[in-house]
Amino acid sequence: MCGIVAAVAQRNVQGILLEGLKRLEYRGYDSAGMTVMHKSALTRHRTVGKVAALDECLANAPLPGKAGIAHTRWATHGKPTAANAHPHHSDDQVAVVHNGIIENFEGLKRELEAAGYAFSSQTDTEVIAHRLADTLAGGATLFDAVQHTVRTLGGAYALGVMSPREPGVVIGARQGSPLVVGVGIDEAFLASDPLALLQVTDRFIYLEEGDLVELKNGGRIRIVDRDGQTVERPVHMFEYADGAASKGNYRHFMLKEIFEQPAVIGAALEGRLGEASALAESFGPEAPALFAQTRQIQLIACGTSYHAGLVARYWLERYAGVPVQIEVASEFRYRHPVVADGTLFVTLSQSGETADTLAALRFAKALGYVGSLAICNVPGSSLVRESDLALMTRAGPEIGVASTKAFTTQLIALMLLTLAVGKGRASAGEQAEIVAALKTLPDICRQVLALDGDIETLAQAFAEKRHALFLGRGAHFPVALEGALKLKEISYIHAEGYPAGELKHGPLALVDSEMPVISVAPNDALLEKLKSNLQEVRARGGELFVFADEGVGIDDSEDDVTVLYLPPVHEALAPLLYTLPLQLLSYHVAVLKGTDVDQPRNLAKSVTVE
Ligand code: AGP
């Protein structure tokens, strides 16, 4: 993870780099640092904690200069200390910022120590600084030194490098971690994510794997590919409004993003529906032909995106009649899968840069899948560029580490896939009903979000708890998993999601008055089964919190049951709707507990390391 930003500009870059770091803080926030070229010398500050600490430090001791690199860290090698924070220097001859992991750093470190280099950090990154210094000492240009050095690195990296030997130059390199070039007017920038640079440009070049880039005074940009050939890469206009990266009137990004859901669900559907189906062309011009060949689907994702895939398995089987396999990317990539003819490989990812998901896609390419589809929120991300087909979820930038609107728009995309790839299991009438229901969904979501005050009150019952169980059945089992993930990641309360029918096979032993049990109970075919499972909880003294359809007949006359009623929705779309109150519940519990809602401890938004 970690975030990188760099600039070679006509003006002082400290403010540009600092603003960039603030926008990249979702990628890591345990320490931060900046190096700026001042009078042909490297000047640096590094601080522990959030970017605000670096901001304070710079307010007291500014770093003026027209070229610089900066970094916000998510620790992999070595604790979050100032010495481990980036940029790393080698004898003030080289400064480097790095996102990724250098897997062969121990061997390189031994060689460099034997050659007399002293290490001042526990990081893998410091070997890059010393290797660069070593190569520069032999007379290489900075560009050549980076090109030479990266050939010796194993693992993943996005780099920003500078040296007082070439004061108006910054070199970037990427392999396995994201890096974009921001194209300014007579200025040039680097960042892990375009969002970091929207304050200075809306034109971006997405570097390819193995690319090196040289940024020079006057906005000159030279890109060389992994074979050493100078290449032209297309310049893309960035689509999002810059305001998407601010909290507006909301207290936290997460709350803003929860409340954006009606709008982004509408955007995700825009222009993609027919009368009784979804338009296959929305997935790309080759999609109709590829979907016609598709007999099975393999879904791959991590975390919340994986939960979206679990919901989609129910949909694809029930409505499309397509067999589905699903697995987390970190496991799939090390298996030896047997691929049935006509299997479409589908990845789900908010960021499109998740290391395991990307590796799974690359691994899958040699396995004989009929094609690959990425369902993703970030246009131009690695996953999108490397897949045959792509559908953008159009959620807009999601800054809160806990995924909310990215999940629900993934569900919309997956329902569109279900409708587009269908093999006739659902009748045209059934499909038309789903299409009609999708169109009314933004309004129904607004009605659910209006329950925010009630959910905030409900949250008080959780603030002192240490554990919680989430239950659901059918397509609501993954909703329960997602509810539990949300609660644990932002409130640090231990939570588990279970299929309600599985409770009696073990977890029921945990139920007592200290274990709140949250269940989603839409009025579907499994409702009566679920109600029996909930009785089992009550009989053991458990306290129940149920999100249910009006008229499901759950007796809430006793103190041990609280029911919050949701508006009616088409059965197929209930998993999406029932996710919303669980997001709000986790949010309010976290606020009551006083945790860092948008940047929970130990986590980062974009997981670009394995
Ligand atoms: C969810 O709240 C997470 N923070 C996390 O599980 C996330 O969904 C996962 O890391 C996958 O990310 P991606 O969608 O960007 O690939």
XYZ file of C-alpha atoms and ligand atoms in Angstrom:
626
model
C 0.000 0.000 0.000
C 1.593 3.395 0.827
C 1.062 6.496 -1.294
C 3.605 8.259 -3.469
C 3.516 11.749 -4.881
C 6.229 13.649 -6.768
C 6.493 16.911 -8.658
C 8.818 18.828 -10.963
C 7.196 22.240 -11.274
C 7.653 25.936 -12.003
C 6.707 26.774 -8.409
C 7.329 25.697 -4.863
C 6.151 22.055 -4.649
C 5.785 21.623 -0.881
C 2.061 22.508 -0.908
C 1.390 20.277 -3.943
C 3.128 17.310 -2.342
C 1.430 17.832 1.019
C -2.040 18.089 -0.517
C -1.255 14.988 -2.586
C -0.293 13.067 0.554
C -3.507 14.100 2.309
C -5.481 12.707 -0.624
C -3.417 9.515 -0.615
C -3.652 8.990 3.117
C -6.290 6.286 2.573
C -3.424 4.129 1.245
C -1.505 4.193 4.524
C -1.253 6.519 7.455
C 1.343 5.392 9.977
C 4.092 7.849 9.001
C 4.884 10.338 6.265
C 7.813 12.169 4.747
C 8.962 14.571 2.050
C 12.241 15.391 0.324
C 12.616 18.568 -1.699
C 15.522 19.771 -3.826
C 16.746 23.076 -2.401
C 19.809 24.834 -3.868
C 20.928 21.531 -5.433
C 20.741 19.663 -2.117
C 18.198 17.203 -0.701
C 16.226 18.491 2.301
C 13.915 16.131 4.160
C 11.327 15.833 6.952
C 9.864 12.580 8.243
C 7.219 12.234 10.954
C 5.387 9.399 12.713
C 1.588 9.277 12.483
C -0.740 10.874 10.004
C 0.083 13.438 7.340
C -1.170 16.116 9.768
C 2.045 15.592 11.789
C 4.153 16.249 8.671
C 1.995 19.289 7.924
C 2.728 20.665 11.396
C 6.427 19.987 11.007
C 6.484 21.774 7.630
C 4.623 24.742 9.112
C 7.513 25.189 11.549
C 10.284 24.351 9.087
C 9.191 24.675 5.435
C 10.918 22.792 2.615
C 11.077 25.204 -0.332
C 12.002 23.870 -3.757
C 10.666 23.166 -7.243
C 11.184 19.393 -7.325
C 10.288 16.875 -4.641
C 9.014 13.451 -3.652
C 6.757 12.478 -0.751
C 5.258 9.387 0.826
C 2.599 8.200 3.264
C 3.380 4.771 4.704
C 1.628 1.546 5.600
C 4.344 -0.404 7.372
C 5.452 -3.766 6.000
C 9.138 -4.011 7.014
C 9.893 -2.252 10.286
C 7.675 -0.417 12.743
C 6.161 3.017 12.041
C 9.133 5.142 13.190
C 10.703 8.268 11.708
C 13.761 6.234 10.696
C 11.604 3.770 8.757
C 9.517 6.510 7.109
C 10.227 7.435 3.485
C 11.929 9.080 1.624
C 15.055 6.998 2.216
C 18.354 8.640 1.390
C 21.772 7.248 0.626
C 24.395 9.698 1.837
C 22.210 12.585 0.617
C 23.086 11.564 -2.952
C 19.795 9.816 -3.641
C 16.259 10.011 -2.240
C 13.657 7.352 -2.925
C 9.991 6.748 -2.116
C 8.590 3.268 -2.644
C 5.216 1.522 -2.648
C 5.398 -2.282 -2.734
C 7.676 -4.952 -1.308
C 11.196 -5.857 -2.403
C 11.225 -9.605 -1.828
C 14.974 -10.092 -2.335
C 16.000 -7.189 -0.108
C 17.877 -9.344 2.416
C 20.399 -10.613 -0.169
C 20.803 -7.126 -1.631
C 21.306 -5.702 1.848
C 24.078 -8.176 2.639
C 25.890 -7.239 -0.590
C 25.549 -3.531 0.107
C 26.720 -3.894 3.718
C 29.752 -5.818 2.476
C 30.423 -2.903 0.097
C 30.401 -0.505 3.079
C 26.886 0.955 3.027
C 25.419 1.592 6.486
C 21.671 1.032 6.905
C 19.657 3.350 9.117
C 16.223 1.696 8.796
C 14.609 -1.745 8.952
C 12.869 -1.268 5.609
C 13.261 -3.176 2.375
C 13.261 0.179 0.537
C 16.613 1.381 1.826
C 18.435 -1.153 -0.383
C 17.084 0.740 -3.410
C 18.582 4.021 -2.213
C 22.020 2.473 -1.649
C 22.024 0.535 -4.904
C 21.144 3.702 -6.770
C 23.939 5.613 -5.009
C 26.367 2.822 -5.870
C 25.430 2.949 -9.552
C 25.520 6.764 -9.637
C 29.007 6.671 -8.114
C 30.079 4.675 -11.179
C 29.087 7.648 -13.379
C 25.591 6.640 -14.525
C 22.840 9.175 -15.127
C 19.946 9.051 -12.654
C 17.697 7.474 -15.290
C 20.283 4.790 -16.124
C 20.896 4.144 -12.434
C 17.179 3.521 -11.855
C 16.945 1.334 -14.965
C 19.933 -0.692 -13.814
C 18.739 -0.949 -10.208
C 15.171 -2.067 -10.904
C 16.514 -5.007 -12.918
C 18.004 -6.349 -9.680
C 14.770 -5.995 -7.662
C 12.362 -8.856 -7.039
C 8.791 -8.162 -5.866
C 6.653 -5.104 -6.453
C 7.447 -1.435 -6.640
C 6.303 1.987 -7.653
C 9.214 4.377 -7.160
C 9.943 8.081 -7.129
C 13.650 8.961 -7.167
C 15.710 12.143 -7.121
C 19.351 13.144 -6.741
C 21.261 16.440 -6.333
C 23.362 15.364 -9.314
C 20.346 16.182 -11.524
C 18.378 18.776 -9.556
C 15.397 19.322 -11.885
C 14.716 15.625 -12.493
C 12.471 13.004 -10.872
C 12.486 9.400 -12.093
C 9.540 7.060 -11.620
C 9.265 3.305 -12.168
C 6.486 0.776 -11.742
C 6.219 -2.976 -11.500
C 3.309 -4.480 -9.616
C 2.255 -1.258 -7.848
C 0.287 1.602 -9.397
C 1.877 4.834 -10.637
C 0.416 7.558 -12.835
C 2.022 10.576 -14.450
C 0.150 13.868 -14.070
C 0.617 16.111 -17.107
C 0.615 19.803 -16.171
C 1.399 22.990 -18.110
C 5.202 23.036 -18.154
C 5.049 20.841 -15.030
C 4.899 17.098 -14.442
C 3.879 14.938 -11.512
C 3.785 11.351 -10.285
C 1.293 9.736 -7.922
C -0.093 6.395 -6.818
C -3.582 7.587 -7.731
C -4.817 10.468 -9.941
C -6.862 11.744 -6.984
C -3.646 12.998 -5.399
C -3.071 15.397 -8.280
C -6.537 16.668 -9.190
C -5.587 19.979 -7.566
C -2.979 20.538 -10.319
C -4.096 18.587 -13.390
C -6.830 16.440 -14.877
C -4.589 14.832 -17.536
C -2.931 11.537 -16.719
C -0.730 8.873 -18.264
C -1.180 5.390 -16.785
C 2.217 3.714 -16.765
C 2.441 0.094 -17.915
C 4.160 -2.657 -15.954
C 7.938 -2.300 -16.301
C 7.787 1.357 -17.446
C 10.307 3.970 -16.354
C 9.533 7.669 -16.606
C 11.721 10.731 -16.451
C 10.148 14.054 -15.417
C 12.231 17.114 -16.188
C 12.006 20.880 -15.768
C 9.522 22.455 -18.152
C 7.105 19.519 -17.978
C 9.210 17.248 -20.188
C 8.198 13.582 -19.859
C 10.055 10.598 -21.303
C 8.755 7.026 -20.896
C 10.795 3.911 -21.577
C 9.249 0.443 -21.502
C 10.637 -2.711 -19.920
C 12.607 -3.454 -23.118
C 14.335 -0.098 -22.995
C 12.332 1.373 -25.892
C 11.115 4.954 -25.685
C 7.324 4.800 -25.915
C 4.336 7.149 -26.148
C 1.511 6.392 -23.740
C -1.936 7.951 -24.213
C -2.968 10.908 -22.072
C -6.382 10.429 -20.422
C -8.697 13.110 -19.062
C -9.786 12.278 -15.529
C -13.574 11.994 -15.240
C -14.332 12.679 -11.574
C -15.086 16.104 -10.175
C -12.422 17.208 -7.703
C -15.143 17.762 -5.055
C -15.538 13.961 -4.824
C -12.365 13.918 -2.739
C -13.769 16.162 -0.001
C -16.124 15.349 2.893
C -18.566 18.162 2.136
C -20.872 18.687 5.118
C -20.439 15.132 6.391
C -18.447 14.301 9.498
C -16.699 11.382 7.809
C -16.085 10.192 4.246
C -17.760 6.901 5.160
C -21.031 8.621 6.056
C -20.894 10.754 2.910
C -20.276 7.642 0.829
C -23.152 5.747 2.491
C -25.499 8.616 1.656
C -24.236 8.832 -1.923
C -25.564 5.349 -2.631
C -28.939 6.265 -4.165
C -27.165 8.573 -6.628
C -24.336 6.229 -7.561
C -26.689 3.263 -7.912
C -28.627 5.384 -10.404
C -25.362 6.241 -12.187
C -24.327 2.578 -12.307
C -27.602 1.726 -14.085
C -27.623 4.699 -16.456
C -27.851 3.620 -20.112
C -27.237 -0.042 -19.352
C -30.776 -1.473 -19.179
C -33.137 -2.669 -21.892
C -36.819 -3.572 -21.344
C -36.168 -7.009 -19.914
C -32.405 -7.306 -19.822
C -29.113 -5.501 -19.451
C -27.230 -4.340 -22.512
C -24.342 -6.751 -23.003
C -22.424 -4.063 -24.965
C -22.070 -2.104 -21.698
C -19.335 -4.613 -20.827
C -17.415 -3.818 -24.023
C -17.869 -4.369 -27.772
C -16.712 -8.004 -27.582
C -19.020 -8.825 -24.670
C -22.043 -10.170 -26.614
C -19.850 -12.731 -28.421
C -18.001 -13.668 -25.239
C -21.192 -13.997 -23.182
C -22.648 -16.261 -25.886
C -19.715 -18.640 -25.337
C -19.906 -18.419 -21.529
C -21.094 -21.640 -19.859
C -19.669 -21.058 -16.350
C -18.265 -18.183 -14.330
C -15.282 -18.050 -11.960
C -15.500 -15.050 -9.615
C -12.364 -13.790 -7.859
C -12.025 -10.947 -5.337
C -10.894 -9.958 -1.826
C -12.674 -8.596 1.251
C -15.874 -6.703 0.612
C -15.597 -7.298 -3.139
C -15.544 -11.034 -2.382
C -18.811 -10.643 -0.467
C -20.356 -8.970 -3.518
C -19.290 -12.000 -5.535
C -20.893 -14.344 -2.986
C -24.228 -12.557 -3.428
C -23.845 -12.759 -7.204
C -23.412 -16.519 -7.079
C -27.020 -16.812 -5.853
C -28.196 -14.470 -8.609
C -26.241 -16.035 -11.456
C -27.481 -19.491 -10.566
C -31.078 -18.523 -9.781
C -31.759 -16.039 -12.611
C -29.102 -16.710 -15.278
C -28.773 -20.490 -14.901
C -24.984 -20.198 -15.032
C -22.844 -22.335 -12.678
C -20.527 -20.190 -10.567
C -17.376 -20.798 -8.601
C -16.013 -18.123 -6.308
C -12.821 -17.827 -4.329
C -10.691 -15.216 -2.577
C -7.826 -14.174 -4.820
C -5.057 -14.954 -2.325
C -6.072 -18.634 -2.314
C -6.991 -19.006 -5.977
C -3.629 -17.764 -7.218
C -1.803 -20.655 -5.542
C -4.204 -23.453 -6.494
C -4.065 -25.694 -9.541
C -7.537 -25.055 -10.937
C -9.208 -27.311 -13.464
C -10.981 -24.979 -15.893
C -14.143 -26.228 -17.592
C -14.714 -25.191 -21.236
C -16.472 -21.880 -21.666
C -15.609 -20.475 -18.220
C -15.496 -16.684 -17.968
C -13.005 -15.305 -15.421
C -14.499 -12.342 -13.528
C -12.590 -10.167 -11.075
C -14.251 -7.722 -8.679
C -12.325 -4.832 -7.209
C -13.026 -1.288 -6.099
C -9.472 -0.112 -6.699
C -8.421 -2.374 -9.569
C -4.982 -2.479 -7.962
C -5.394 -5.142 -5.256
C -2.211 -7.195 -5.539
C -3.820 -10.613 -5.009
C -6.680 -9.968 -7.438
C -4.311 -8.679 -10.085
C -1.996 -11.649 -9.611
C -4.975 -14.005 -9.872
C -5.952 -12.416 -13.220
C -2.412 -12.771 -14.558
C -2.242 -16.363 -13.324
C -5.623 -17.133 -14.934
C -4.494 -15.974 -18.367
C -2.590 -19.166 -19.010
C -5.344 -21.464 -17.727
C -7.708 -21.538 -20.710
C -10.556 -19.291 -19.582
C -12.790 -18.123 -22.401
C -12.029 -14.505 -21.446
C -11.746 -12.109 -18.528
C -14.038 -9.408 -17.206
C -13.158 -6.787 -14.564
C -15.914 -5.164 -12.512
C -14.134 -2.186 -11.100
C -14.536 1.375 -9.824
C -11.335 2.904 -11.143
C -11.049 3.531 -14.862
C -7.530 2.998 -16.137
C -6.573 0.752 -13.196
C -4.332 -2.253 -13.855
C -7.204 -4.731 -13.560
C -9.266 -2.858 -16.149
C -6.384 -2.469 -18.558
C -5.400 -6.119 -18.337
C -8.883 -7.645 -18.722
C -10.677 -8.439 -21.991
C -13.890 -6.789 -20.812
C -14.618 -4.222 -18.132
C -17.659 -2.706 -16.492
C -17.115 0.426 -14.410
C -19.182 0.574 -11.236
C -19.312 4.419 -11.386
C -19.316 4.825 -7.594
C -16.910 7.777 -7.795
C -13.852 7.956 -5.537
C -14.308 5.977 -2.330
C -12.029 7.444 0.326
C -13.242 5.766 3.527
C -11.223 2.597 4.060
C -14.432 0.703 4.827
C -16.048 -0.015 1.500
C -19.721 1.014 1.228
C -20.876 2.508 -2.078
C -18.275 0.435 -3.919
C -20.009 -2.709 -2.614
C -23.545 -1.745 -3.574
C -22.511 -0.560 -7.044
C -20.604 -3.832 -7.514
C -23.891 -5.583 -6.738
C -25.602 -3.479 -9.401
C -22.879 -4.429 -11.900
C -23.262 -8.090 -10.951
C -27.018 -7.953 -11.396
C -26.417 -6.410 -14.839
C -24.062 -9.305 -15.583
C -26.738 -11.758 -14.410
C -29.261 -10.220 -16.785
C -26.813 -9.962 -19.683
C -25.353 -13.452 -19.480
C -28.668 -15.217 -18.719
C -29.308 -18.613 -20.256
C -33.077 -18.448 -19.989
C -33.636 -19.736 -16.454
C -35.557 -16.572 -15.581
C -38.473 -15.861 -17.900
C -38.638 -12.593 -19.853
C -41.400 -11.547 -17.443
C -39.232 -12.218 -14.381
C -36.348 -10.336 -15.951
C -38.570 -7.376 -16.804
C -39.709 -7.265 -13.160
C -36.097 -7.087 -11.990
C -35.332 -4.344 -14.513
C -38.347 -2.354 -13.279
C -37.306 -2.909 -9.664
C -33.752 -1.738 -10.399
C -35.142 1.551 -11.678
C -36.975 2.226 -8.408
C -34.063 1.105 -6.233
C -32.433 4.541 -5.690
C -35.689 5.806 -4.162
C -36.091 2.790 -1.900
C -32.477 3.225 -0.759
C -33.298 6.837 0.167
C -36.162 5.555 2.354
C -33.778 3.172 4.125
C -31.204 5.911 4.686
C -33.963 7.968 6.307
C -33.867 5.385 9.131
C -30.445 6.724 10.097
C -31.695 8.279 13.358
C -33.273 4.988 14.510
C -30.119 3.082 13.653
C -27.994 5.609 15.553
C -30.153 4.940 18.624
C -29.813 1.192 18.109
C -26.037 1.524 17.943
C -25.918 2.433 21.637
C -26.625 -1.201 22.496
C -23.307 -2.200 20.844
C -20.845 0.388 22.074
C -19.895 -1.628 25.178
C -19.984 -5.065 23.532
C -16.875 -7.018 22.622
C -18.415 -9.492 20.172
C -21.359 -9.703 17.773
C -22.916 -12.289 15.459
C -24.513 -11.475 12.110
C -26.983 -13.957 10.619
C -28.613 -14.307 7.220
C -29.802 -17.028 4.891
C -29.472 -17.520 1.152
C -28.173 -14.409 -0.609
C -28.324 -12.673 2.784
C -25.618 -14.857 4.253
C -22.982 -12.775 2.378
C -24.824 -9.657 3.583
C -24.272 -10.927 7.132
C -20.571 -11.496 6.329
C -20.301 -7.958 5.007
C -22.100 -6.558 8.079
C -19.626 -8.342 10.340
C -16.626 -7.145 8.307
C -17.842 -3.538 8.509
C -18.324 -3.716 12.280
C -14.938 -5.275 12.972
C -12.915 -3.061 10.672
C -14.139 0.293 11.965
C -15.319 -0.363 15.538
C -12.756 -3.099 16.416
C -15.587 -5.225 17.863
C -15.045 -8.869 17.048
C -17.867 -9.921 14.723
C -18.680 -13.036 12.707
C -21.154 -13.579 9.919
C -22.944 -16.928 9.745
C -25.567 -18.617 7.633
C -28.352 -18.761 10.248
C -28.909 -22.492 9.683
C -25.325 -23.190 10.690
C -25.668 -21.637 14.150
C -26.649 -24.864 15.873
C -23.515 -26.565 14.544
C -21.246 -24.634 16.914
C -21.561 -20.874 17.223
C -24.753 -21.164 19.297
C -22.424 -22.015 22.189
C -21.270 -18.378 22.144
C -24.747 -16.929 22.570
C -25.571 -15.288 25.889
C -26.784 -11.872 27.024
C -23.390 -10.353 26.164
C -23.535 -11.463 22.528
C -25.781 -9.256 20.385
C -27.127 -11.108 17.348
C -28.013 -9.081 14.259
C -30.108 -10.626 11.533
C -31.455 -9.550 8.160
C -34.927 -10.928 7.554
C -36.510 -9.975 4.249
C -39.750 -11.651 3.341
C -38.339 -14.384 1.129
C -38.591 -18.154 0.706
C -36.250 -18.782 3.656
C -38.017 -16.480 6.124
C -39.729 -19.229 8.155
C -36.448 -21.182 8.413
C -34.684 -18.017 9.562
C -37.346 -17.324 12.179
C -36.793 -20.769 13.678
C -33.050 -20.066 13.848
C -33.763 -16.771 15.627
C -35.943 -18.595 18.166
C -32.921 -20.760 18.963
C -31.014 -17.571 19.830
C -33.799 -16.205 22.044
C -34.145 -19.509 23.855
C -30.483 -19.161 24.906
C -30.847 -15.635 26.309
C -29.392 -13.887 23.257
C -30.438 -10.340 22.396
C -31.719 -9.975 18.827
C -31.611 -7.011 16.460
C -33.523 -7.722 13.267
C -33.796 -5.731 10.045
C -36.979 -7.017 8.457
C -39.796 -6.516 5.982
C -43.064 -5.205 7.415
C -45.320 -8.110 8.214
C -42.702 -10.836 8.602
C -44.340 -11.671 11.912
C -41.360 -11.525 14.250
C -42.669 -11.028 17.772
C -40.894 -7.973 19.178
C -43.101 -7.483 22.211
C -40.350 -8.699 24.576
C -37.229 -6.699 25.479
C -34.901 -9.264 23.967
C -35.913 -8.428 20.364
C -35.635 -5.138 18.492
C -37.005 -5.051 14.939
C -36.406 -2.236 12.470
C -38.662 -2.409 9.422
C -37.443 -1.720 5.887
C -39.618 -0.810 2.890
C -40.622 -3.629 0.542
C -38.269 -4.405 -2.339
C -38.095 -7.017 -5.099
C -36.697 -10.228 -3.575
C -33.700 -10.225 -5.940
C -32.561 -6.783 -4.799
C -33.063 -7.274 -1.064
C -29.367 -8.139 -0.417
C -28.420 -4.711 -1.689
C -31.032 -2.867 0.355
C -30.379 -4.787 3.572
C -26.691 -3.897 3.392
C -27.459 -0.215 4.018
C -28.668 -0.448 7.645
C -25.690 -2.651 8.507
C -23.318 -0.001 7.116
C -25.044 2.689 9.188
C -25.016 0.509 12.290
C -21.249 -0.048 12.059
C -20.683 3.624 11.378
C -22.613 4.777 14.452
C -21.056 2.152 16.714
C -17.605 3.307 15.576
C -18.483 6.962 16.197
C -19.739 6.068 19.688
C -16.513 4.188 20.364
C -14.462 7.123 19.105
C -12.425 5.140 16.594
C -10.882 6.602 13.464
C -13.800 5.816 11.152
C -12.227 6.682 7.797
C -8.761 5.358 8.567
C -9.125 2.412 10.935
C -5.979 1.132 12.594
C -3.684 -1.289 10.766
C -5.601 -1.041 7.476
C -5.228 0.750 4.157
C -7.674 1.275 1.350
C -5.728 -0.109 -1.542
C -3.944 -3.355 -0.745
C -1.140 -3.376 -3.280
C 1.055 -5.833 -1.385
C 0.507 -9.561 -1.231
C -13.618 -3.378 2.821
O -14.269 -2.547 3.673
C -12.198 -3.400 2.774
N -11.563 -2.361 3.384
C -11.477 -4.460 1.994
O -11.970 -5.690 2.415
C -11.543 -4.362 0.459
O -12.826 -4.647 0.011
C -10.513 -5.354 -0.136
O -9.228 -4.982 0.284
C -10.577 -5.439 -1.638
O -10.275 -4.219 -2.240
P -10.626 -3.959 -3.759
O -12.103 -4.014 -3.888
O -10.071 -2.584 -4.033
O -9.937 -5.010 -4.563
